[in-house]
């Protein structure tokens, strides 16, 4: 019988790269990304699912990485903010839009908002304003007052549609 | 803000899960979506010695209509209700209510049956289950039993489930075309816990209420049907006066709790409003 502190071998597929790590079952996905994979772009705010700073994509869906165990993410495709920009450093259309529309101030919540918005826009590129605002209310930002985040995501959505040839 | 240590198993079958539960007794805990359990573990309000992960048990991942029942398997996520899961008033009600269940990312992982088993008084799904007389199917190695929603919810976060039991599915009636449903919730912010909410279903015949179900949640330690409100509607034409009387009856009969979000008097006031609005939406 295993002990609670025994480590489990977990293979995380993050941004197309495999990370083989050994973690206790209690290790959250957020901590595993930061501490075991060295991917500190995923931020931790509240650690109980309220703030959304740790939002990443698992199987293409935005989820709270603080509410998922690393062992549960074994073998599942994960995307984090580190995977948004191109290999040449070119910003993802949504990152560029956040930059231009002043969609951030201190930047702490930004990785979570980016992953939330990318996850939603890839599934629903033509999402309406009311639905978008409701979804963006999932995450907390204490600086911007949200207006510029909404504007940035709107502008980013238009850029993403252009870059994927959807009109 | 990290969980206490626990042993972790990821069974692949229901039989394996039931054996693990039987062996672990009080120390065992099931995790499906984990959207309520993991926060409690992070706060160490919950410290299960053993965690059994249902996510690999493929036989629990289903949702289908059989006869006049919508069968919701234990692994059905909240997000599965973003589109009506069945035709008619039941499907429409579920697709409306899901918009109030936490936030979009939480809905990707959290499960319907997990919410039922967690039994938070502010859970929208628990209110729907109580209002529509859901059947909760519980399995253990000893066998299966079907628990009526009115017997299932015992108190805040407490249910009729035994430690060795697992909710395999929840069954809701697929209401026919004569039924009309309505829902209204008051919360401080979108996605927040309900301070008060009402769900209603009315069976109408030529504008006369033949059968009424009125449920209230977020107000007492568990969701409840409101018989006085239902009686105020039965046999009467749908009129503003009848709806207002039913809302008054619900507000009179509830025994609201006081917590840091709202005191009992305020919740009573809200029940009158959410019930009236839910009825108006059903009657519209």
CSV table of C-alpha atoms in Angstrom, one decimal:
chain,number,residue,atom,x,y,z
A,1,UNK,CA,0.0,0.0,0.0
A,2,UNK,CA,1.3,3.4,-1.0
A,3,UNK,CA,1.9,6.2,1.6
A,4,UNK,CA,0.2,9.6,1.1
A,5,UNK,CA,3.7,11.2,0.6
A,6,UNK,CA,4.7,8.7,-2.1
A,7,UNK,CA,5.3,10.5,-5.4
A,8,UNK,CA,3.4,9.6,-8.6
A,9,UNK,CA,5.1,9.7,-12.0
A,10,UNK,CA,3.2,12.2,-14.1
A,11,UNK,CA,3.7,13.2,-17.7
A,12,UNK,CA,2.4,16.7,-18.4
A,13,UNK,CA,2.1,17.8,-22.0
A,14,UNK,CA,2.4,21.5,-21.8
A,15,UNK,CA,2.5,23.7,-24.8
A,16,UNK,CA,3.4,20.7,-26.9
A,17,UNK,CA,6.3,19.7,-24.8
A,18,UNK,CA,6.4,16.8,-22.4
A,19,UNK,CA,7.4,17.2,-18.8
A,20,UNK,CA,8.1,14.1,-16.8
A,21,UNK,CA,7.7,14.9,-13.1
A,22,UNK,CA,7.2,13.1,-9.8
A,23,UNK,CA,4.6,14.7,-7.5
A,24,UNK,CA,2.6,13.9,-4.4
A,25,UNK,CA,-1.1,13.5,-5.2
A,26,UNK,CA,-1.8,16.7,-3.3
A,27,UNK,CA,0.2,18.7,-5.8
A,28,UNK,CA,-2.1,21.0,-7.7
A,29,UNK,CA,-1.7,21.4,-11.4
A,30,UNK,CA,-0.9,25.1,-10.8
A,31,UNK,CA,1.9,24.3,-8.4
A,32,UNK,CA,3.2,21.5,-10.7
A,33,UNK,CA,3.4,23.9,-13.6
A,34,UNK,CA,5.2,26.5,-11.5
A,35,UNK,CA,7.4,24.4,-9.3
A,36,UNK,CA,8.1,21.3,-11.2
A,37,UNK,CA,8.0,22.5,-14.8
A,38,UNK,CA,9.4,26.0,-14.1
A,39,UNK,CA,6.5,27.7,-15.9
A,40,UNK,CA,5.9,30.6,-13.7
A,41,UNK,CA,3.6,32.5,-16.1
A,42,UNK,CA,0.6,30.8,-14.5
A,43,UNK,CA,-0.1,32.9,-11.4
A,44,UNK,CA,-1.6,31.9,-8.1
A,45,UNK,CA,-3.8,34.4,-6.4
A,46,UNK,CA,-6.5,32.9,-4.1
A,47,UNK,CA,-5.8,29.1,-4.4
A,48,UNK,CA,-9.5,28.3,-4.0
A,49,UNK,CA,-10.9,28.9,-7.4
A,50,UNK,CA,-12.2,32.4,-7.0
A,51,UNK,CA,-9.7,34.7,-8.7
A,52,UNK,CA,-8.9,32.9,-12.0
A,53,UNK,CA,-5.3,34.0,-12.1
A,54,UNK,CA,-4.2,30.4,-12.6
A,55,UNK,CA,-6.5,29.7,-15.5
A,56,UNK,CA,-5.0,27.3,-18.1
A,57,UNK,CA,-6.4,25.3,-21.0
A,58,UNK,CA,-6.8,21.5,-20.4
A,59,UNK,CA,-8.1,19.7,-23.5
A,60,UNK,CA,-8.8,23.1,-24.9
A,61,UNK,CA,-11.1,24.2,-22.0
A,62,UNK,CA,-10.2,27.0,-19.6
A,63,UNK,CA,-10.0,25.6,-16.1
A,64,UNK,CA,-8.7,26.7,-12.7
A,65,UNK,CA,-5.3,25.1,-12.3
A,66,UNK,CA,-5.5,25.5,-8.5
A,67,UNK,CA,-8.6,23.2,-8.4
A,68,UNK,CA,-7.1,20.4,-10.4
A,69,UNK,CA,-4.5,17.9,-9.2
A,70,UNK,CA,-1.4,17.4,-11.3
A,71,UNK,CA,-2.1,13.6,-11.3
A,72,UNK,CA,-5.4,14.4,-12.9
A,73,UNK,CA,-3.7,16.1,-15.8
A,74,UNK,CA,-1.5,13.2,-16.7
A,75,UNK,CA,-1.3,12.8,-20.5
A,76,UNK,CA,-3.8,15.6,-21.2
A,77,UNK,CA,-2.8,18.5,-23.4
A,78,UNK,CA,-2.3,21.7,-21.4
A,79,UNK,CA,-1.7,25.2,-22.6
A,80,UNK,CA,-0.3,28.0,-20.5
A,81,UNK,CA,0.5,31.7,-21.2
A,82,UNK,CA,4.0,30.6,-22.2
A,83,UNK,CA,2.6,28.9,-25.2
A,84,UNK,CA,0.8,31.9,-26.7
A,85,UNK,CA,3.6,33.9,-28.4
A,86,UNK,CA,5.2,32.4,-31.4
A,87,UNK,CA,8.7,30.8,-31.4
A,88,UNK,CA,10.0,34.1,-32.8
A,89,UNK,CA,8.5,36.0,-29.8
A,90,UNK,CA,5.7,37.5,-31.9
A,91,UNK,CA,2.8,38.2,-29.6
A,92,UNK,CA,-0.4,36.2,-29.9
A,93,UNK,CA,-3.2,38.4,-31.4
A,94,UNK,CA,-4.8,38.6,-28.0
A,95,UNK,CA,-1.6,39.5,-26.2
A,96,UNK,CA,-1.1,42.3,-28.8
A,97,UNK,CA,-4.6,43.5,-28.2
A,98,UNK,CA,-4.1,43.6,-24.4
A,99,UNK,CA,-1.0,45.6,-25.0
A,100,UNK,CA,-2.6,48.1,-27.3
A,101,UNK,CA,-5.9,48.5,-25.4
A,102,UNK,CA,-4.3,48.8,-22.0
A,103,UNK,CA,-5.9,45.6,-20.9
A,104,UNK,CA,-3.5,45.4,-18.0
A,105,UNK,CA,-1.9,47.5,-15.3
A,106,UNK,CA,0.0,45.4,-12.7
A,107,UNK,CA,-0.3,42.3,-14.9
A,108,UNK,CA,-0.9,39.8,-12.2
A,109,UNK,CA,-4.2,38.6,-13.5
A,110,UNK,CA,-3.3,38.9,-17.1
A,111,UNK,CA,-2.1,35.3,-17.8
A,112,UNK,CA,-5.4,34.0,-16.4
A,113,UNK,CA,-7.5,36.5,-18.5
A,114,UNK,CA,-5.5,35.6,-21.6
A,115,UNK,CA,-6.0,31.9,-21.3
A,116,UNK,CA,-9.7,32.3,-20.4
A,117,UNK,CA,-10.2,34.5,-23.4
A,118,UNK,CA,-8.2,32.3,-25.8
A,119,UNK,CA,-10.1,29.2,-24.6
A,120,UNK,CA,-13.4,30.9,-25.2
A,121,UNK,CA,-12.7,32.6,-28.5
A,122,UNK,CA,-11.2,29.5,-30.0
A,123,UNK,CA,-14.5,27.8,-29.3
A,124,UNK,CA,-16.9,30.7,-29.9
A,125,UNK,CA,-15.1,33.2,-32.2
A,126,UNK,CA,-18.3,35.2,-32.7
A,127,UNK,CA,-19.4,35.4,-29.1
A,128,UNK,CA,-21.7,38.3,-28.3
A,129,UNK,CA,-21.0,41.1,-25.9
A,130,UNK,CA,-23.3,40.0,-23.1
A,131,UNK,CA,-22.0,36.5,-23.1
A,132,UNK,CA,-18.4,37.7,-23.3
A,133,UNK,CA,-18.8,40.0,-20.3
A,134,UNK,CA,-20.4,37.2,-18.3
A,135,UNK,CA,-17.5,34.9,-19.1
A,136,UNK,CA,-14.9,37.6,-18.3
A,137,UNK,CA,-16.6,38.0,-14.9
A,138,UNK,CA,-15.1,34.6,-14.1
A,139,UNK,CA,-11.7,36.2,-13.3
A,140,UNK,CA,-10.8,39.0,-10.9
A,141,UNK,CA,-8.8,42.1,-11.8
A,142,UNK,CA,-8.2,44.7,-9.1
A,143,UNK,CA,-6.6,47.4,-11.4
A,144,UNK,CA,-8.3,48.0,-14.6
A,145,UNK,CA,-12.0,48.1,-13.8
A,146,UNK,CA,-12.4,45.5,-16.6
A,147,UNK,CA,-13.5,47.9,-19.3
A,148,UNK,CA,-10.1,47.8,-21.0
A,149,UNK,CA,-10.0,44.0,-20.6
A,150,UNK,CA,-13.4,43.7,-22.4
A,151,UNK,CA,-12.1,46.1,-25.1
A,152,UNK,CA,-8.9,44.1,-25.5
A,153,UNK,CA,-10.7,40.8,-25.8
A,154,UNK,CA,-13.0,42.3,-28.4
A,155,UNK,CA,-10.1,43.7,-30.4
A,156,UNK,CA,-8.2,40.4,-30.0
A,157,UNK,CA,-11.3,38.4,-31.1
A,158,UNK,CA,-11.3,40.4,-34.4
A,159,UNK,CA,-7.6,39.8,-34.9
A,160,UNK,CA,-7.9,36.1,-34.2
A,161,UNK,CA,-10.8,35.8,-36.7
A,162,UNK,CA,-8.6,37.5,-39.3
A,163,UNK,CA,-5.5,35.4,-38.6
A,164,UNK,CA,-7.5,32.2,-38.8
A,165,UNK,CA,-9.3,33.3,-42.0
A,166,UNK,CA,-12.8,33.3,-40.5
A,167,UNK,CA,-13.8,36.7,-41.9
B,1,UNK,CA,-3.5,26.8,1.0
B,2,UNK,CA,-2.3,23.3,0.0
B,3,UNK,CA,-4.2,20.1,0.7
B,4,UNK,CA,-3.1,17.9,3.5
B,5,UNK,CA,-1.5,14.6,2.2
B,6,UNK,CA,-3.8,11.9,1.0
B,7,UNK,CA,-3.6,8.6,-0.9
B,8,UNK,CA,-4.9,8.8,-4.4
B,9,UNK,CA,-6.5,6.1,-6.5
B,10,UNK,CA,-7.9,6.4,-10.0
B,11,UNK,CA,-10.2,3.4,-10.5
B,12,UNK,CA,-11.2,2.5,-14.0
B,13,UNK,CA,-14.5,0.8,-13.3
B,14,UNK,CA,-17.5,1.4,-11.0
B,15,UNK,CA,-16.9,-2.0,-9.3
B,16,UNK,CA,-13.4,-1.0,-8.5
B,17,UNK,CA,-14.6,2.3,-7.1
B,18,UNK,CA,-17.2,0.7,-4.9
B,19,UNK,CA,-14.6,-1.7,-3.5
B,20,UNK,CA,-12.3,1.2,-2.7
B,21,UNK,CA,-15.1,3.0,-0.9
B,22,UNK,CA,-16.1,0.0,1.1
B,23,UNK,CA,-12.5,-0.5,2.2
B,24,UNK,CA,-11.8,3.1,3.1
B,25,UNK,CA,-15.0,3.8,5.1
B,26,UNK,CA,-15.0,7.2,6.7
B,27,UNK,CA,-11.5,8.0,5.3
B,28,UNK,CA,-12.5,7.8,1.7
B,29,UNK,CA,-13.7,10.6,-0.5
B,30,UNK,CA,-14.7,10.8,-4.1
B,31,UNK,CA,-13.5,13.4,-6.5
B,32,UNK,CA,-15.2,14.1,-9.8
B,33,UNK,CA,-15.0,17.8,-10.9
B,34,UNK,CA,-13.4,18.8,-7.6
B,35,UNK,CA,-14.6,22.4,-7.8
B,36,UNK,CA,-16.1,22.3,-4.3
B,37,UNK,CA,-13.9,19.6,-2.8
B,38,UNK,CA,-10.5,21.0,-3.8
B,39,UNK,CA,-11.1,24.5,-2.3
B,40,UNK,CA,-12.2,22.8,0.9
B,41,UNK,CA,-9.0,20.7,0.8
B,42,UNK,CA,-6.9,23.7,0.0
B,43,UNK,CA,-8.4,25.4,3.1
B,44,UNK,CA,-8.0,22.1,5.0
B,45,UNK,CA,-11.7,22.2,5.9
B,46,UNK,CA,-11.7,18.7,4.3
B,47,UNK,CA,-8.8,16.3,4.9
B,48,UNK,CA,-9.7,13.0,3.3
B,49,UNK,CA,-7.2,10.3,4.0
B,50,UNK,CA,-7.9,8.7,0.6
B,51,UNK,CA,-9.1,10.2,-2.6
B,52,UNK,CA,-10.8,8.2,-5.3
B,53,UNK,CA,-10.9,9.9,-8.7
B,54,UNK,CA,-14.0,9.1,-10.7
B,55,UNK,CA,-12.8,10.8,-13.9
B,56,UNK,CA,-11.5,7.6,-15.4
B,57,UNK,CA,-14.7,5.6,-14.8
B,58,UNK,CA,-16.1,5.9,-18.4
B,59,UNK,CA,-19.4,4.1,-17.6
B,60,UNK,CA,-20.4,7.1,-15.4
B,61,UNK,CA,-20.0,9.6,-18.3
B,62,UNK,CA,-23.4,9.7,-19.9
B,63,UNK,CA,-26.6,11.7,-20.2
B,64,UNK,CA,-29.6,10.4,-22.0
B,65,UNK,CA,-33.4,10.4,-22.1
B,66,UNK,CA,-35.0,7.1,-21.3
B,67,UNK,CA,-38.8,7.1,-21.2
B,68,UNK,CA,-39.9,10.2,-19.4
B,69,UNK,CA,-36.6,10.5,-17.5
B,70,UNK,CA,-33.5,12.4,-18.1
B,71,UNK,CA,-30.6,10.3,-16.8
B,72,UNK,CA,-27.6,12.4,-15.8
B,73,UNK,CA,-24.5,10.3,-15.1
B,74,UNK,CA,-22.1,11.1,-12.4
B,75,UNK,CA,-19.5,12.5,-14.8
B,76,UNK,CA,-21.8,14.9,-16.6
B,77,UNK,CA,-20.2,18.4,-16.3
B,78,UNK,CA,-22.1,21.6,-15.8
B,79,UNK,CA,-21.0,22.7,-19.2
B,80,UNK,CA,-23.1,19.9,-20.8
B,81,UNK,CA,-26.2,22.0,-20.0
B,82,UNK,CA,-25.1,25.1,-21.9
B,83,UNK,CA,-27.4,23.6,-24.6
B,84,UNK,CA,-30.7,22.0,-23.5
B,85,UNK,CA,-30.0,18.3,-22.8
B,86,UNK,CA,-33.5,17.3,-23.8
B,87,UNK,CA,-36.6,18.8,-25.5
B,88,UNK,CA,-39.3,20.7,-23.7
B,89,UNK,CA,-39.5,22.6,-20.4
B,90,UNK,CA,-37.0,20.4,-18.4
B,91,UNK,CA,-34.2,21.0,-21.0
B,92,UNK,CA,-35.1,24.7,-21.2
B,93,UNK,CA,-35.0,25.1,-17.4
B,94,UNK,CA,-31.6,23.3,-17.1
B,95,UNK,CA,-30.1,25.4,-19.9
B,96,UNK,CA,-31.3,28.6,-18.1
B,97,UNK,CA,-30.2,27.6,-14.7
B,98,UNK,CA,-26.7,26.5,-15.7
B,99,UNK,CA,-25.9,30.2,-16.5
B,100,UNK,CA,-26.1,30.8,-12.7
B,101,UNK,CA,-23.9,27.8,-11.7
B,102,UNK,CA,-20.5,29.3,-10.8
B,103,UNK,CA,-18.4,30.5,-13.7
B,104,UNK,CA,-17.5,29.2,-17.1
B,105,UNK,CA,-14.2,27.6,-16.2
B,106,UNK,CA,-15.7,26.0,-13.1
B,107,UNK,CA,-18.5,24.6,-15.3
B,108,UNK,CA,-15.9,22.8,-17.5
B,109,UNK,CA,-14.9,20.5,-14.6
B,110,UNK,CA,-17.7,20.6,-12.0
B,111,UNK,CA,-20.4,17.9,-12.3
B,112,UNK,CA,-24.1,17.9,-11.8
B,113,UNK,CA,-24.1,14.8,-9.6
B,114,UNK,CA,-21.2,16.2,-7.6
B,115,UNK,CA,-23.2,19.3,-6.8
B,116,UNK,CA,-26.1,17.1,-5.6
B,117,UNK,CA,-23.8,14.9,-3.4
B,118,UNK,CA,-22.1,18.1,-2.0
B,119,UNK,CA,-25.5,19.5,-1.1
B,120,UNK,CA,-24.6,23.1,-0.7
B,121,UNK,CA,-27.8,25.0,0.3
B,122,UNK,CA,-27.0,27.6,-2.4
B,123,UNK,CA,-26.6,25.0,-5.2
B,124,UNK,CA,-28.9,25.7,-8.1
B,125,UNK,CA,-28.8,22.0,-9.2
B,126,UNK,CA,-30.0,20.9,-5.7
B,127,UNK,CA,-32.9,23.3,-6.0
B,128,UNK,CA,-33.8,22.0,-9.4
B,129,UNK,CA,-33.6,18.4,-8.0
B,130,UNK,CA,-35.8,19.3,-5.1
B,131,UNK,CA,-38.3,21.2,-7.2
B,132,UNK,CA,-38.7,18.5,-9.9
B,133,UNK,CA,-38.6,15.6,-7.5
B,134,UNK,CA,-35.4,14.1,-8.8
B,135,UNK,CA,-34.4,10.6,-8.1
B,136,UNK,CA,-30.9,10.1,-6.8
B,137,UNK,CA,-29.4,6.7,-7.6
B,138,UNK,CA,-26.8,5.6,-5.0
B,139,UNK,CA,-24.6,2.5,-5.4
B,140,UNK,CA,-22.5,0.6,-3.0
B,141,UNK,CA,-21.2,-2.9,-2.9
B,142,UNK,CA,-24.4,-3.8,-1.1
B,143,UNK,CA,-26.5,-2.8,-4.1
B,144,UNK,CA,-28.4,0.1,-5.5
B,145,UNK,CA,-31.0,2.3,-4.0
B,146,UNK,CA,-33.1,5.2,-5.4
B,147,UNK,CA,-33.5,8.1,-3.1
B,148,UNK,CA,-36.1,10.8,-3.6
B,149,UNK,CA,-34.7,14.3,-3.5
B,150,UNK,CA,-37.0,15.2,-0.5
B,151,UNK,CA,-35.3,12.4,1.5
B,152,UNK,CA,-31.8,13.0,0.1
B,153,UNK,CA,-31.0,16.5,1.3
B,154,UNK,CA,-30.7,16.3,5.1
B,155,UNK,CA,-29.0,19.6,6.0
B,156,UNK,CA,-26.3,22.0,4.8
B,157,UNK,CA,-23.6,19.8,3.1
B,158,UNK,CA,-25.3,16.7,4.5
B,159,UNK,CA,-27.2,14.0,2.6
B,160,UNK,CA,-28.7,10.6,3.0
B,161,UNK,CA,-25.6,9.0,1.4
B,162,UNK,CA,-23.6,6.5,3.4
B,163,UNK,CA,-19.8,6.7,3.3
B,164,UNK,CA,-19.6,3.6,1.1
B,165,UNK,CA,-22.1,5.0,-1.4
B,166,UNK,CA,-21.6,6.8,-4.7
B,167,UNK,CA,-24.2,8.8,-6.7
B,168,UNK,CA,-24.1,7.0,-10.1
B,169,UNK,CA,-26.8,9.2,-11.6
B,170,UNK,CA,-29.5,11.7,-11.0
B,171,UNK,CA,-32.9,11.3,-12.8
B,172,UNK,CA,-35.1,14.2,-13.7
B,173,UNK,CA,-38.6,14.0,-15.1
B,174,UNK,CA,-38.8,15.2,-18.7
B,175,UNK,CA,-41.8,17.5,-18.4
B,176,UNK,CA,-44.4,17.5,-21.1
B,177,UNK,CA,-45.4,20.4,-23.3
B,178,UNK,CA,-48.1,21.6,-20.9
B,179,UNK,CA,-45.6,22.4,-18.3
B,180,UNK,CA,-44.0,25.8,-18.0
B,181,UNK,CA,-40.9,26.5,-15.9
B,182,UNK,CA,-39.2,29.5,-14.5
B,183,UNK,CA,-36.2,30.4,-12.4
B,184,UNK,CA,-35.0,33.5,-10.6
B,185,UNK,CA,-31.9,34.0,-8.5
B,186,UNK,CA,-30.5,36.8,-6.5
B,187,UNK,CA,-26.8,36.9,-6.0
B,188,UNK,CA,-24.4,39.8,-5.5
B,189,UNK,CA,-22.4,39.1,-8.6
B,190,UNK,CA,-22.8,36.9,-11.6
B,191,UNK,CA,-21.5,33.4,-10.7
B,192,UNK,CA,-21.7,34.1,-6.9
B,193,UNK,CA,-23.6,31.9,-4.5
B,194,UNK,CA,-27.3,32.5,-4.4
B,195,UNK,CA,-28.7,34.5,-1.5
B,196,UNK,CA,-32.1,33.4,-2.5
B,197,UNK,CA,-33.5,31.7,-5.6
B,198,UNK,CA,-36.7,30.1,-6.8
B,199,UNK,CA,-37.5,27.5,-9.3
B,200,UNK,CA,-41.0,26.7,-10.4
B,201,UNK,CA,-42.9,24.4,-12.8
B,202,UNK,CA,-46.6,24.8,-13.6
B,203,UNK,CA,-48.8,22.4,-15.6
B,204,UNK,CA,-51.3,24.5,-17.4
B,205,UNK,CA,-54.6,23.6,-19.0
B,206,UNK,CA,-56.4,26.5,-20.8
B,207,UNK,CA,-54.7,29.0,-18.5
B,208,UNK,CA,-55.6,27.1,-15.4
B,209,UNK,CA,-52.9,25.8,-13.1
B,210,UNK,CA,-53.5,22.0,-12.8
B,211,UNK,CA,-50.3,21.3,-10.9
B,212,UNK,CA,-47.6,23.6,-9.4
B,213,UNK,CA,-44.2,23.0,-8.1
B,214,UNK,CA,-42.5,25.8,-6.2
B,215,UNK,CA,-39.0,25.4,-4.9
B,216,UNK,CA,-36.8,27.7,-2.9
B,217,UNK,CA,-33.0,27.5,-2.4
B,218,UNK,CA,-30.2,29.4,-0.8
B,219,UNK,CA,-32.5,30.4,2.1
B,220,UNK,CA,-32.7,27.4,4.4
B,221,UNK,CA,-30.1,24.7,5.1
B,222,UNK,CA,-31.4,22.7,2.1
B,223,UNK,CA,-33.6,23.3,-0.9
B,224,UNK,CA,-37.3,23.0,-0.2
B,225,UNK,CA,-40.6,22.6,-2.0
B,226,UNK,CA,-43.2,25.2,-0.8
B,227,UNK,CA,-46.6,23.4,-0.4
B,228,UNK,CA,-48.4,26.6,0.7
B,229,UNK,CA,-47.3,28.4,-2.4
B,230,UNK,CA,-48.3,25.4,-4.6
B,231,UNK,CA,-51.7,25.2,-3.0
B,232,UNK,CA,-52.2,28.9,-3.6
B,233,UNK,CA,-51.9,28.2,-7.3
B,234,UNK,CA,-53.6,24.9,-7.9
B,235,UNK,CA,-56.9,25.1,-9.8
B,236,UNK,CA,-56.6,28.8,-10.3
B,237,UNK,CA,-56.1,30.8,-13.5
B,238,UNK,CA,-52.7,32.3,-14.0
B,239,UNK,CA,-53.2,35.8,-12.8
B,240,UNK,CA,-51.0,38.4,-11.2
B,241,UNK,CA,-53.0,38.1,-8.0
B,242,UNK,CA,-52.5,34.3,-7.9
B,243,UNK,CA,-48.8,34.6,-8.5
B,244,UNK,CA,-48.4,37.3,-5.9
B,245,UNK,CA,-50.4,35.2,-3.3
B,246,UNK,CA,-48.2,32.2,-4.0
B,247,UNK,CA,-45.0,34.3,-3.6
B,248,UNK,CA,-46.4,35.7,-0.3
B,249,UNK,CA,-47.1,32.2,0.9
B,250,UNK,CA,-43.5,31.0,0.1
B,251,UNK,CA,-42.1,34.1,1.9
B,252,UNK,CA,-44.4,33.4,4.9
B,253,UNK,CA,-43.5,29.7,5.2
B,254,UNK,CA,-39.7,29.7,4.7
B,255,UNK,CA,-37.4,29.7,7.8
B,256,UNK,CA,-34.5,31.7,6.4
B,257,UNK,CA,-31.0,31.5,7.7
B,258,UNK,CA,-28.8,34.4,8.7
B,259,UNK,CA,-25.2,34.5,7.6
B,260,UNK,CA,-22.7,37.1,6.6
B,261,UNK,CA,-24.3,37.5,3.2
B,262,UNK,CA,-27.8,38.3,4.4
B,263,UNK,CA,-30.0,38.2,7.5
B,264,UNK,CA,-33.3,36.2,7.7
B,265,UNK,CA,-35.6,39.1,7.2
B,266,UNK,CA,-33.8,40.2,4.0
B,267,UNK,CA,-33.8,36.6,2.7
B,268,UNK,CA,-37.6,36.4,3.4
B,269,UNK,CA,-38.1,39.6,1.4
B,270,UNK,CA,-36.0,38.1,-1.5
B,271,UNK,CA,-38.0,34.9,-1.5
B,272,UNK,CA,-41.1,36.8,-2.2
B,273,UNK,CA,-39.5,38.6,-5.1
B,274,UNK,CA,-37.6,35.6,-6.6
B,275,UNK,CA,-40.7,33.4,-6.4
B,276,UNK,CA,-42.9,36.0,-8.0
B,277,UNK,CA,-40.5,36.5,-10.8
B,278,UNK,CA,-39.9,32.8,-11.4
B,279,UNK,CA,-43.7,32.4,-11.6
B,280,UNK,CA,-44.0,35.3,-13.9
B,281,UNK,CA,-41.4,33.8,-16.2
B,282,UNK,CA,-43.1,30.5,-16.2
B,283,UNK,CA,-46.5,32.1,-16.9
B,284,UNK,CA,-45.2,34.4,-19.7
